[in-house]
Coordinates of C-alpha atoms and ligand atoms in Angstrom, one line a residue:
M89 CA 12.7 -24.2 73.8
K90 CA 11.4 -26.8 71.2
S91 CA 11.0 -24.2 68.4
F92 CA 14.4 -22.7 69.4
I93 CA 16.0 -26.1 69.0
Q94 CA 14.2 -26.8 65.7
G95 CA 15.2 -23.5 64.2
I96 CA 18.8 -23.1 65.3
P97 CA 21.2 -23.6 62.4
K98 CA 23.1 -26.8 63.0
C99 CA 26.1 -28.8 62.0
E100 CA 26.4 -32.6 62.1
L101 CA 29.9 -34.2 62.6
H102 CA 29.1 -37.8 63.3
L103 CA 26.7 -39.5 60.9
H104 CA 27.2 -42.9 59.3
I105 CA 25.3 -42.7 56.1
E106 CA 24.5 -46.4 56.2
G107 CA 22.9 -45.7 59.6
S108 CA 20.4 -43.4 58.0
L109 CA 18.8 -46.2 56.0
E110 CA 15.1 -46.2 57.1
P111 CA 13.3 -49.5 56.8
E112 CA 11.0 -48.1 54.1
L113 CA 13.9 -47.3 51.8
M114 CA 15.6 -50.6 52.8
F115 CA 12.5 -52.4 51.4
E116 CA 12.2 -50.2 48.3
I117 CA 15.9 -50.8 47.4
A118 CA 15.7 -54.5 48.3
D119 CA 12.7 -54.9 45.9
R120 CA 14.4 -53.2 43.0
N121 CA 17.6 -55.1 43.5
E122 CA 15.7 -58.4 44.0
I123 CA 17.2 -59.0 47.4
S124 CA 15.2 -60.8 50.0
L125 CA 15.3 -59.4 53.5
P126 CA 15.0 -61.6 56.6
F127 CA 12.0 -59.5 57.7
P128 CA 8.4 -59.7 56.4
N129 CA 7.8 -55.9 56.6
V130 CA 8.9 -52.5 57.9
E131 CA 7.3 -53.0 61.3
A132 CA 9.2 -56.2 61.9
V133 CA 12.5 -54.4 61.0
R134 CA 11.7 -51.6 63.5
A135 CA 10.8 -54.2 66.1
A136 CA 14.2 -55.8 65.7
Y137 CA 16.0 -52.6 66.7
Q138 CA 16.5 -53.5 70.3
F139 CA 20.1 -53.6 71.2
S140 CA 22.0 -54.5 74.4
N141 CA 25.4 -53.3 73.2
L142 CA 27.3 -52.0 70.2
Q143 CA 27.9 -55.4 68.6
D144 CA 24.2 -56.2 68.7
F145 CA 23.5 -53.1 66.7
L146 CA 26.4 -53.6 64.3
D147 CA 25.2 -57.1 63.3
I148 CA 21.9 -55.7 62.2
Y149 CA 23.3 -52.5 60.7
Y150 CA 25.7 -54.5 58.4
A151 CA 22.9 -56.8 57.4
G152 CA 20.7 -53.8 56.4
A153 CA 23.5 -52.3 54.3
N154 CA 23.5 -55.4 52.1
V155 CA 20.7 -54.0 50.0
L156 CA 22.9 -51.2 48.7
L157 CA 24.5 -52.2 45.4
H158 CA 24.3 -49.5 42.8
E159 CA 25.3 -45.8 42.6
Q160 CA 21.6 -44.9 42.6
D161 CA 21.1 -46.7 45.9
F162 CA 23.9 -44.7 47.6
Y163 CA 22.5 -41.5 46.0
D164 CA 18.9 -42.2 47.3
L165 CA 20.2 -43.1 50.8
T166 CA 22.2 -39.9 51.0
W167 CA 19.6 -37.7 49.4
E168 CA 16.9 -38.9 51.9
Y169 CA 19.2 -38.1 54.8
L170 CA 20.0 -34.7 53.5
T171 CA 16.4 -33.6 52.8
R172 CA 15.4 -34.8 56.2
V173 CA 18.0 -32.9 58.1
Y174 CA 17.6 -29.8 55.8
R175 CA 14.1 -29.6 57.3
Q176 CA 15.8 -29.6 60.7
N177 CA 18.0 -26.6 59.8
V178 CA 21.2 -28.7 59.5
R179 CA 23.4 -26.5 57.4
H180 CA 26.7 -28.4 57.3
V181 CA 27.3 -32.2 57.4
E182 CA 30.5 -34.3 57.7
I183 CA 29.4 -37.7 56.5
F184 CA 31.0 -41.0 57.4
F185 CA 30.7 -44.1 55.2
D186 CA 32.2 -47.6 55.7
P187 CA 33.8 -48.6 52.3
Q188 CA 34.7 -52.1 53.4
T189 CA 31.0 -52.9 54.2
H190 CA 30.4 -52.6 50.5
T191 CA 33.8 -53.6 48.9
E192 CA 33.7 -56.9 50.8
R193 CA 30.5 -57.6 48.9
G194 CA 32.0 -56.8 45.6
V195 CA 30.6 -53.2 45.3
A196 CA 33.3 -50.9 44.0
F197 CA 34.6 -48.0 46.2
E198 CA 33.9 -45.7 43.2
T199 CA 30.2 -46.8 43.1
V200 CA 29.8 -46.0 46.8
I201 CA 31.5 -42.6 46.9
S202 CA 30.1 -41.4 43.6
G203 CA 26.5 -41.9 44.7
I204 CA 27.1 -40.3 48.1
R205 CA 29.0 -37.3 46.6
E206 CA 26.4 -36.7 43.8
A207 CA 23.6 -36.3 46.4
L208 CA 25.9 -34.0 48.5
R209 CA 26.5 -31.9 45.4
D210 CA 22.8 -31.7 44.7
A211 CA 22.2 -30.6 48.3
R212 CA 24.7 -27.9 47.9
E213 CA 23.1 -26.6 44.7
Q214 CA 19.5 -27.0 45.7
L215 CA 19.5 -26.7 49.5
H216 CA 22.7 -24.6 50.1
M217 CA 24.1 -27.1 52.4
T218 CA 27.8 -27.7 52.7
Y219 CA 29.6 -31.0 53.4
K220 CA 32.8 -33.0 53.9
I221 CA 33.3 -36.7 53.3
I222 CA 35.0 -39.0 55.8
P223 CA 35.5 -42.7 54.9
N224 CA 35.9 -44.9 58.0
F225 CA 38.0 -48.1 58.3
L226 CA 36.3 -51.0 60.1
R227 CA 38.4 -51.8 63.1
H228 CA 37.2 -55.4 63.4
L229 CA 39.0 -56.1 60.1
S230 CA 42.8 -56.2 59.6
A231 CA 45.2 -53.3 59.2
E232 CA 46.0 -54.8 55.8
S233 CA 42.4 -54.5 54.7
A234 CA 42.3 -50.9 55.9
M235 CA 45.5 -50.2 53.9
Q236 CA 44.0 -51.7 50.8
T237 CA 40.9 -49.6 51.3
F238 CA 43.0 -46.5 51.6
E239 CA 44.7 -47.4 48.2
Q240 CA 41.2 -47.7 46.7
A241 CA 40.2 -44.4 48.1
L242 CA 43.3 -42.5 47.0
P243 CA 42.1 -41.8 43.4
F244 CA 39.1 -40.1 44.9
G245 CA 41.3 -38.2 47.4
K246 CA 40.1 -34.7 46.2
W247 CA 36.6 -35.5 47.4
I248 CA 37.8 -36.7 50.8
T249 CA 38.8 -34.5 53.8
A250 CA 39.6 -37.1 56.5
F251 CA 39.6 -40.8 57.4
G252 CA 38.1 -42.3 60.5
L253 CA 37.9 -45.6 62.4
D254 CA 34.7 -47.3 63.5
S255 CA 32.9 -50.6 64.3
S256 CA 33.5 -53.0 67.2
E257 CA 35.7 -51.0 69.7
V258 CA 36.7 -53.3 72.5
G259 CA 39.6 -55.5 71.5
H260 CA 40.6 -53.4 68.5
P261 CA 42.7 -50.5 69.9
P262 CA 43.5 -47.6 67.6
S263 CA 47.2 -48.5 67.7
K264 CA 46.3 -51.6 65.5
F265 CA 46.0 -49.0 62.7
K266 CA 49.1 -46.9 63.3
S267 CA 50.7 -47.6 59.9
V268 CA 47.5 -46.9 57.9
F269 CA 46.9 -43.6 59.7
D270 CA 50.6 -42.7 59.3
R271 CA 50.0 -43.1 55.6
V272 CA 46.7 -41.3 55.6
R273 CA 48.3 -38.2 57.2
A274 CA 51.4 -38.4 55.0
E275 CA 49.0 -38.1 52.0
G276 CA 47.6 -34.9 53.5
F277 CA 44.3 -36.1 55.1
L278 CA 43.0 -35.3 58.6
T279 CA 42.1 -38.1 60.9
V280 CA 39.2 -38.9 63.4
A281 CA 38.4 -42.0 65.4
H282 CA 35.7 -43.6 67.4
A283 CA 37.1 -44.0 70.9
G284 CA 35.7 -44.1 74.4
E285 CA 32.3 -45.2 73.3
E286 CA 32.6 -48.7 74.9
G287 CA 36.3 -48.8 75.1
P288 CA 38.6 -47.4 77.9
P289 CA 40.3 -43.9 78.1
A290 CA 43.5 -45.6 77.0
Y291 CA 41.9 -46.0 73.5
V292 CA 41.2 -42.2 73.5
W293 CA 44.8 -41.6 74.3
E294 CA 45.9 -43.8 71.5
A295 CA 43.5 -42.1 69.0
L296 CA 45.1 -38.8 70.0
N297 CA 48.8 -39.8 70.3
V298 CA 49.1 -42.6 67.7
L299 CA 46.5 -41.7 65.1
K300 CA 46.7 -37.9 65.7
A301 CA 42.9 -37.7 65.6
S302 CA 41.6 -34.1 65.3
R303 CA 38.3 -35.1 66.9
I304 CA 37.2 -38.0 69.0
D305 CA 33.9 -39.7 68.0
H306 CA 31.9 -40.4 71.1
G307 CA 34.6 -40.1 73.7
V308 CA 32.1 -40.0 76.6
L309 CA 34.1 -42.5 78.7
S310 CA 37.0 -40.0 78.7
M311 CA 35.5 -38.7 81.9
E312 CA 36.9 -41.7 83.8
D313 CA 40.5 -40.2 83.3
A314 CA 41.1 -36.8 84.8
E315 CA 44.4 -36.3 83.0
L316 CA 42.7 -37.1 79.7
V317 CA 39.9 -34.6 80.5
A318 CA 42.6 -31.9 81.1
Y319 CA 44.3 -32.8 77.9
L320 CA 41.1 -32.7 75.8
K321 CA 40.3 -29.3 77.4
K322 CA 43.7 -27.8 76.8
H323 CA 43.9 -28.9 73.2
K324 CA 40.2 -28.1 72.5
I325 CA 39.6 -31.6 71.1
A326 CA 36.0 -32.0 70.1
L327 CA 33.9 -35.0 71.2
T328 CA 31.2 -35.9 68.8
V329 CA 28.6 -37.1 71.3
C330 CA 25.5 -39.0 70.1
P331 CA 23.0 -39.1 73.0
L332 CA 20.2 -41.3 71.5
S333 CA 22.9 -43.8 70.3
N334 CA 24.5 -43.9 73.8
V335 CA 21.2 -44.8 75.4
K336 CA 20.1 -47.3 72.7
L337 CA 23.5 -49.1 73.0
R338 CA 23.3 -48.9 76.8
V339 CA 26.4 -46.8 77.3
F340 CA 24.0 -45.0 79.7
D341 CA 21.0 -46.7 81.1
K342 CA 18.7 -43.7 80.5
M343 CA 19.1 -40.2 79.0
E344 CA 18.9 -38.7 82.5
S345 CA 22.2 -40.6 83.3
H346 CA 24.0 -39.2 80.3
N347 CA 27.2 -37.3 81.2
L348 CA 26.8 -34.5 78.6
K349 CA 26.4 -31.9 81.3
Q350 CA 29.6 -33.0 83.1
L351 CA 31.4 -32.8 79.8
L352 CA 30.3 -29.2 79.3
H353 CA 31.0 -28.3 82.9
A354 CA 34.5 -29.8 82.5
G355 CA 35.0 -27.3 79.7
L356 CA 35.2 -29.9 76.9
R357 CA 34.2 -29.2 73.4
A358 CA 31.1 -31.4 73.3
T359 CA 28.9 -31.5 70.2
I360 CA 25.6 -33.3 69.5
N361 CA 25.1 -35.7 66.6
S362 CA 22.9 -38.6 65.5
D363 CA 25.3 -41.4 64.7
D364 CA 22.8 -43.9 63.1
P365 CA 19.5 -42.0 63.2
A366 CA 17.4 -44.7 61.4
Y367 CA 18.4 -47.2 64.1
F368 CA 18.4 -45.0 67.2
G369 CA 15.2 -43.2 67.0
G370 CA 16.0 -39.7 65.8
Y371 CA 18.0 -37.2 63.7
M372 CA 19.6 -34.0 65.0
N373 CA 16.5 -32.3 66.4
E374 CA 15.4 -35.4 68.3
N375 CA 18.9 -35.8 69.8
F376 CA 18.9 -32.2 71.0
L377 CA 15.4 -32.4 72.3
A378 CA 15.9 -35.6 74.1
V379 CA 19.0 -34.4 75.9
Q380 CA 17.7 -31.0 76.6
E381 CA 14.6 -32.4 78.2
A382 CA 16.3 -35.1 80.2
L383 CA 19.2 -32.9 81.5
D384 CA 17.2 -29.7 81.6
L385 CA 19.8 -27.8 79.4
E386 CA 19.7 -24.1 79.2
K387 CA 19.3 -22.2 75.9
E388 CA 22.9 -21.0 76.4
Q389 CA 24.1 -24.6 76.6
I390 CA 22.3 -25.5 73.3
V391 CA 24.0 -22.5 71.6
T392 CA 27.4 -23.7 73.0
L393 CA 26.8 -27.2 71.7
V394 CA 26.0 -25.9 68.2
K395 CA 28.8 -23.4 68.2
N396 CA 31.2 -26.1 69.2
S397 CA 30.2 -28.2 66.2
F398 CA 30.8 -25.4 63.7
E399 CA 34.1 -24.6 65.4
A400 CA 35.2 -28.3 65.3
S401 CA 34.2 -28.8 61.7
F402 CA 36.7 -29.2 58.9
L403 CA 35.3 -26.1 57.2
S404 CA 37.8 -23.3 56.4
D405 CA 37.9 -20.4 59.0
A406 CA 36.1 -18.2 56.6
D407 CA 33.3 -20.6 56.1
T408 CA 33.1 -21.4 59.8
N409 CA 32.8 -17.7 60.5
C410 CA 29.9 -17.3 58.1
Y411 CA 28.0 -20.0 60.0
L412 CA 28.9 -18.5 63.4
A413 CA 27.5 -15.2 62.2
E414 CA 24.3 -16.9 61.0
L415 CA 24.1 -18.6 64.4
E416 CA 24.6 -15.3 66.2
A417 CA 21.9 -13.7 64.1
Y418 CA 19.5 -16.5 64.9
V419 CA 20.2 -16.3 68.6
A420 CA 19.7 -12.5 68.5
G421 CA 16.4 -13.1 66.9
M422 CA 17.4 -11.5 63.6
D423 CA 16.5 -12.7 60.2
Q424 CA 18.5 -15.7 59.1
S425 CA 20.8 -15.4 56.2
T426 CA 19.9 -17.9 53.4
T427 CA 23.3 -17.7 51.7
A428 CA 25.7 -20.5 52.4
P429 CA 29.5 -20.4 52.0
V430 CA 30.8 -22.3 49.0
N431 CA 32.4 -25.6 49.8
I432 CA 36.0 -25.5 48.6
M433 CA 36.7 -29.2 48.7
D434 CA 35.4 -30.2 45.3
Ligands
ADE780 N1 29.3 -47.8 63.0 C1 28.1 -47.2 63.0 N2 27.8 -46.7 64.2 C2 28.8 -47.0 65.0 C3 29.0 -46.7 66.4 N3 28.2 -46.1 67.1 N4 30.2 -47.1 66.9 C4 31.1 -47.8 66.2 N5 30.9 -48.0 64.9 C5 29.8 -47.6 64.3
ZN781 ZN1 29.6 -43.6 65.1

């Protein structure tokens, strides 16, 4: 099972690039940017990664992102993530970033997206990986700030597929951002939103009905509302579930209590993702392995989870079908194709 999971071609739909900043790289970048960190060494940073809820984590995650100043920093961050997950057979990634975490510190939107995109382009050339880019608005900030961020993003619109919503959930319902997301869709972008991570099913309904989200990020608390579960099933709305994150942030007290199996049994389009791998103890393979072991998932369920991801991706139907064929060949034990479909977004 372990080697089956390691080798299966995968797709990641929920990854905050700032959450892939490993302490080693944090120190390297802090050194060259002459920024002093509130930790003496890498071990002390890792030791600080004990969280009792989402906010606990966000405070340390935003502090870590302060070392990122230059295009090269965003390039290095993204390239390190991509080369890691390439070794885990991740073939397609849809990357989130938080523009306001950087623009609020005086770093230009262009600096951030250019560094991230350059690394993604290199990964496509050199590693045959494909990608989509999804900036997220910080929901603890105002709707006006989100709108300003959208204006800053528009000149780079051809590089962007969708916009999302993240950060502190409770107290910041999706409806707070209705006008921004109306504008986002009017300009031709897709939408996604974090909802039902710590917040109630009502927030998932709002993400769907008000923001018109194509996918729900996390969404695990949707199970509390039978009508919502029926809706998600009927409309094949994917949930980008992040098992290690959910345990680290105490949404579930241990992996054995995670509701992934219930989501699958309810017929929901659940997918597996890493969220913030440098903070939560693992990338894609570690997430799959942890959940498989704790919930005793069958091989078939692993395949379903991976298939769900490719099907819920924002790839074209033709590109999705290429990956599904590659997946099918892998499962059938045939040689894997090494050719990737071209990414049409840029
Ligand atoms: N930003 C980074 N990770 C997040 C998460 N799990 N929930 C909300 N916002 C986030
Ligand atoms: Zn997230």
